[in-house]
PDB file of C-alpha atoms in Angstrom:
ATOM      1  CA  SER A   1    -124.225 -35.876-306.256  1.00  0.00           C
ATOM      2  CA  THR A   2    -120.696 -37.231-306.306  1.00  0.00           C
ATOM      3  CA  LYS A   3    -119.021 -38.986-303.382  1.00  0.00           C
ATOM      4  CA  GLU A   4    -116.870 -35.869-302.787  1.00  0.00           C
ATOM      5  CA  GLU A   5    -119.971 -33.647-302.596  1.00  0.00           C
ATOM      6  CA  GLU A   6    -121.599 -36.071-300.154  1.00  0.00           C
ATOM      7  CA  GLU A   7    -118.494 -35.990-297.964  1.00  0.00           C
ATOM      8  CA  GLU A   8    -118.459 -32.163-298.020  1.00  0.00           C
ATOM      9  CA  GLU A   9    -122.119 -32.112-296.962  1.00  0.00           C
ATOM     10  CA  ARG A  10    -121.184 -34.116-293.841  1.00  0.00           C
ATOM     11  CA  LEU A  11    -118.656 -31.494-292.672  1.00  0.00           C
ATOM     12  CA  VAL A  12    -119.709 -29.321-289.745  1.00  0.00           C
ATOM     13  CA  PHE A  13    -117.773 -26.179-288.850  1.00  0.00           C
ATOM     14  CA  ILE A  14    -117.735 -25.232-285.174  1.00  0.00           C
ATOM     15  CA  VAL A  15    -116.710 -21.611-284.665  1.00  0.00           C
ATOM     16  CA  ASP A  16    -116.036 -19.802-281.418  1.00  0.00           C
ATOM     17  CA  PRO A  17    -115.241 -16.216-282.477  1.00  0.00           C
ATOM     18  CA  ILE A  18    -114.032 -15.286-278.990  1.00  0.00           C
ATOM     19  CA  ASP A  19    -113.007 -18.337-276.970  1.00  0.00           C
ATOM     20  CA  GLY A  20    -112.493 -16.674-273.597  1.00  0.00           C
ATOM     21  CA  THR A  21    -115.210 -14.025-273.847  1.00  0.00           C
ATOM     22  CA  THR A  22    -115.017 -13.079-270.164  1.00  0.00           C
ATOM     23  CA  ASN A  23    -111.261 -12.508-270.410  1.00  0.00           C
ATOM     24  CA  PHE A  24    -111.724 -10.490-273.616  1.00  0.00           C
ATOM     25  CA  GLN A  25    -114.389  -8.299-272.000  1.00  0.00           C
ATOM     26  CA  ALA A  26    -112.164  -7.758-268.959  1.00  0.00           C
ATOM     27  CA  GLY A  27    -109.186  -6.771-271.118  1.00  0.00           C
ATOM     28  CA  LEU A  28    -107.181  -9.908-270.232  1.00  0.00           C
ATOM     29  CA  PRO A  29    -105.159 -11.108-273.242  1.00  0.00           C
ATOM     30  CA  ILE A  30    -106.095 -14.752-272.657  1.00  0.00           C
ATOM     31  CA  TYR A  31    -108.543 -15.473-275.476  1.00  0.00           C
ATOM     32  CA  ALA A  32    -108.509 -16.901-278.958  1.00  0.00           C
ATOM     33  CA  MET A  33    -110.560 -17.515-282.062  1.00  0.00           C
ATOM     34  CA  SER A  34    -111.277 -21.214-282.562  1.00  0.00           C
ATOM     35  CA  ILE A  35    -112.568 -23.170-285.553  1.00  0.00           C
ATOM     36  CA  GLY A  36    -113.064 -26.923-285.666  1.00  0.00           C
ATOM     37  CA  VAL A  37    -114.182 -29.131-288.525  1.00  0.00           C
ATOM     38  CA  VAL A  38    -116.033 -32.349-287.752  1.00  0.00           C
ATOM     39  CA  ALA A  39    -117.004 -35.036-290.265  1.00  0.00           C
ATOM     40  CA  LEU A  40    -120.363 -36.549-289.425  1.00  0.00           C
ATOM     41  CA  PRO A  41    -120.758 -40.255-290.087  1.00  0.00           C
ATOM     42  CA  PRO A  42    -122.514 -41.221-293.303  1.00  0.00           C
ATOM     43  CA  PRO A  43    -126.191 -42.031-292.969  1.00  0.00           C
ATOM     44  CA  PRO A  44    -126.765 -45.690-292.127  1.00  0.00           C
ATOM     45  CA  SER A  45    -127.395 -47.872-295.136  1.00  0.00           C
ATOM     46  CA  SER A  46    -129.307 -51.100-295.282  1.00  0.00           C
ATOM     47  CA  SER A  47    -126.061 -52.983-296.038  1.00  0.00           C
ATOM     48  CA  SER A  48    -124.175 -51.497-293.092  1.00  0.00           C
ATOM     49  CA  SER A  49    -125.226 -52.121-289.518  1.00  0.00           C
ATOM     50  CA  SER A  50    -122.222 -50.446-287.877  1.00  0.00           C
ATOM     51  CA  SER A  51    -122.604 -46.849-286.755  1.00  0.00           C
ATOM     52  CA  SER A  52    -119.531 -44.651-286.720  1.00  0.00           C
ATOM     53  CA  SER A  53    -118.919 -41.576-284.588  1.00  0.00           C
ATOM     54  CA  PRO A  54    -118.277 -38.013-285.689  1.00  0.00           C
ATOM     55  CA  GLU A  55    -114.574 -37.368-286.256  1.00  0.00           C
ATOM     56  CA  VAL A  56    -112.603 -34.162-285.780  1.00  0.00           C
ATOM     57  CA  VAL A  57    -110.728 -33.602-289.047  1.00  0.00           C
ATOM     58  CA  ALA A  58    -109.220 -30.122-288.659  1.00  0.00           C
ATOM     59  CA  GLY A  59    -108.842 -27.225-286.278  1.00  0.00           C
ATOM     60  CA  VAL A  60    -107.403 -23.722-286.099  1.00  0.00           C
ATOM     61  CA  ILE A  61    -106.808 -21.584-283.018  1.00  0.00           C
ATOM     62  CA  TYR A  62    -105.640 -17.983-283.404  1.00  0.00           C
ATOM     63  CA  ASN A  63    -104.307 -16.124-280.364  1.00  0.00           C
ATOM     64  CA  PRO A  64    -104.074 -12.448-281.378  1.00  0.00           C
ATOM     65  CA  ALA A  65    -102.360 -11.372-278.142  1.00  0.00           C
ATOM     66  CA  LEU A  66     -99.405 -13.659-278.889  1.00  0.00           C
ATOM     67  CA  GLY A  67     -99.667 -13.555-282.682  1.00  0.00           C
ATOM     68  CA  GLU A  68     -99.908 -17.347-282.745  1.00  0.00           C
ATOM     69  CA  MET A  69    -101.925 -19.523-285.070  1.00  0.00           C
ATOM     70  CA  THR A  70    -102.043 -23.227-284.348  1.00  0.00           C
ATOM     71  CA  SER A  71    -103.580 -25.486-286.989  1.00  0.00           C
ATOM     72  CA  ALA A  72    -103.933 -29.196-287.556  1.00  0.00           C
ATOM     73  CA  VAL A  73    -105.463 -31.521-290.117  1.00  0.00           C
ATOM     74  CA  ARG A  74    -105.987 -35.184-289.272  1.00  0.00           C
ATOM     75  CA  GLY A  75    -103.124 -37.199-290.702  1.00  0.00           C
ATOM     76  CA  ARG A  76    -101.100 -34.137-291.749  1.00  0.00           C
ATOM     77  CA  GLY A  77     -99.663 -32.901-288.481  1.00  0.00           C
ATOM     78  CA  CYS A  78     -99.911 -29.803-286.347  1.00  0.00           C
ATOM     79  CA  TYR A  79     -98.433 -26.375-287.111  1.00  0.00           C
ATOM     80  CA  LEU A  80     -97.679 -23.231-285.127  1.00  0.00           C
ATOM     81  CA  ASN A  81     -97.403 -20.175-287.387  1.00  0.00           C
ATOM     82  CA  ASN A  82     -96.857 -22.497-290.381  1.00  0.00           C
ATOM     83  CA  ARG A  83     -93.968 -24.351-288.680  1.00  0.00           C
ATOM     84  CA  ARG A  84     -94.505 -28.036-287.975  1.00  0.00           C
ATOM     85  CA  ILE A  85     -94.873 -28.968-284.309  1.00  0.00           C
ATOM     86  CA  LYS A  86     -93.426 -32.375-283.564  1.00  0.00           C
ATOM     87  CA  PRO A  87     -94.361 -34.684-280.696  1.00  0.00           C
ATOM     88  CA  PRO A  88     -91.679 -35.011-278.001  1.00  0.00           C
ATOM     89  CA  SER A  89     -90.589 -38.428-279.302  1.00  0.00           C
ATOM     90  CA  GLN A  90     -89.866 -36.962-282.764  1.00  0.00           C
ATOM     91  CA  GLN A  91     -88.109 -33.926-281.291  1.00  0.00           C
ATOM     92  CA  GLU A  92     -85.746 -36.278-279.493  1.00  0.00           C
ATOM     93  CA  ASP A  93     -84.976 -38.046-282.764  1.00  0.00           C
ATOM     94  CA  ASP A  94     -84.340 -34.753-284.577  1.00  0.00           C
ATOM     95  CA  GLN A  95     -82.350 -32.871-281.924  1.00  0.00           C
ATOM     96  CA  ASN A  96     -79.818 -33.585-279.207  1.00  0.00           C
ATOM     97  CA  HIS A  97     -82.055 -32.482-276.326  1.00  0.00           C
ATOM     98  CA  HIS A  98     -82.492 -34.217-273.028  1.00  0.00           C
ATOM     99  CA  HIS A  99     -85.066 -36.957-273.168  1.00  0.00           C
ATOM    100  CA  LEU A 100     -88.575 -35.681-272.463  1.00  0.00           C
ATOM    101  CA  PRO A 101     -90.846 -37.719-270.209  1.00  0.00           C
ATOM    102  CA  PRO A 102     -93.420 -39.995-271.841  1.00  0.00           C
ATOM    103  CA  ARG A 103     -96.762 -38.410-272.691  1.00  0.00           C
ATOM    104  CA  THR A 104     -98.381 -39.929-269.613  1.00  0.00           C
ATOM    105  CA  SER A 105     -96.181 -37.788-267.354  1.00  0.00           C
ATOM    106  CA  ILE A 106     -96.269 -34.537-269.353  1.00  0.00           C
ATOM    107  CA  LEU A 107     -99.551 -33.596-267.638  1.00  0.00           C
ATOM    108  CA  ASN A 108     -97.820 -33.382-264.250  1.00  0.00           C
ATOM    109  CA  GLN A 109     -95.431 -30.759-265.696  1.00  0.00           C
ATOM    110  CA  SER A 110     -98.249 -28.672-267.173  1.00  0.00           C
ATOM    111  CA  LEU A 111     -99.494 -25.298-266.009  1.00  0.00           C
ATOM    112  CA  ILE A 112    -103.238 -25.268-266.624  1.00  0.00           C
ATOM    113  CA  ASN A 113    -105.485 -22.211-266.879  1.00  0.00           C
ATOM    114  CA  VAL A 114    -109.173 -22.930-266.348  1.00  0.00           C
ATOM    115  CA  GLY A 115    -112.298 -20.906-266.444  1.00  0.00           C
ATOM    116  CA  PHE A 116    -115.937 -21.859-266.455  1.00  0.00           C
ATOM    117  CA  PRO A 117    -119.262 -20.092-266.510  1.00  0.00           C
ATOM    118  CA  VAL A 118    -121.110 -19.878-263.238  1.00  0.00           C
ATOM    119  CA  SER A 119    -124.616 -19.580-264.604  1.00  0.00           C
ATOM    120  CA  LYS A 120    -126.186 -22.280-262.425  1.00  0.00           C
ATOM    121  CA  GLU A 121    -125.248 -23.917-259.152  1.00  0.00           C
ATOM    122  CA  SER A 122    -125.203 -27.358-260.835  1.00  0.00           C
ATOM    123  CA  THR A 123    -122.695 -26.079-263.418  1.00  0.00           C
ATOM    124  CA  LEU A 124    -120.502 -24.701-260.670  1.00  0.00           C
ATOM    125  CA  ARG A 125    -120.583 -28.027-258.777  1.00  0.00           C
ATOM    126  CA  ALA A 126    -119.730 -30.072-261.892  1.00  0.00           C
ATOM    127  CA  SER A 127    -116.940 -27.699-262.913  1.00  0.00           C
ATOM    128  CA  SER A 128    -115.543 -27.647-259.375  1.00  0.00           C
ATOM    129  CA  LYS A 129    -115.378 -31.461-259.325  1.00  0.00           C
ATOM    130  CA  ALA A 130    -113.476 -31.453-262.624  1.00  0.00           C
ATOM    131  CA  VAL A 131    -111.025 -28.806-261.384  1.00  0.00           C
ATOM    132  CA  THR A 132    -110.495 -30.726-258.130  1.00  0.00           C
ATOM    133  CA  ALA A 133    -109.702 -33.924-260.046  1.00  0.00           C
ATOM    134  CA  LEU A 134    -107.271 -32.089-262.343  1.00  0.00           C
ATOM    135  CA  ALA A 135    -105.532 -29.969-259.674  1.00  0.00           C
ATOM    136  CA  THR A 136    -103.627 -32.854-258.087  1.00  0.00           C
ATOM    137  CA  LYS A 137    -102.338 -34.100-261.452  1.00  0.00           C
ATOM    138  CA  VAL A 138    -100.698 -30.910-262.783  1.00  0.00           C
ATOM    139  CA  ARG A 139     -97.746 -28.684-261.864  1.00  0.00           C
ATOM    140  CA  GLY A 140     -99.957 -25.653-261.351  1.00  0.00           C
ATOM    141  CA  LEU A 141    -103.530 -24.542-261.801  1.00  0.00           C
ATOM    142  CA  ARG A 142    -104.628 -20.980-262.530  1.00  0.00           C
ATOM    143  CA  MET A 143    -108.158 -19.684-262.746  1.00  0.00           C
ATOM    144  CA  ALA A 144    -108.897 -16.639-264.863  1.00  0.00           C
TER     145      ALA A 144
END
């Protein structure tokens, strides 16, 4: 097999046909279809002792309620409905908008929607700890 075929064999597709199943079942338009592509590291060879980690190389999220498709490929940028999305620093360069805060402070302006399965008490405790840690760092927190 060629090097290209070997690389293709290391690709794993992760598909969530209804990300937000509970919302979908309840008729809430807060769900999406998600696909991620991960490149697994090559098998270790006798000449290489370093082990690399899996790497996310692409992703697509389709939100049918809003008619939005967000896609990204590593090294090629991110797109919303085929229009390039630029990081705040690049938007500032391209447009005469007010300066946006650095990425480290964008989280405190974010409105976050969370949901988690409550199948076991241990899952509920772990999820509750994560929500508690996040709640004080964001503008608002919603649970659906």
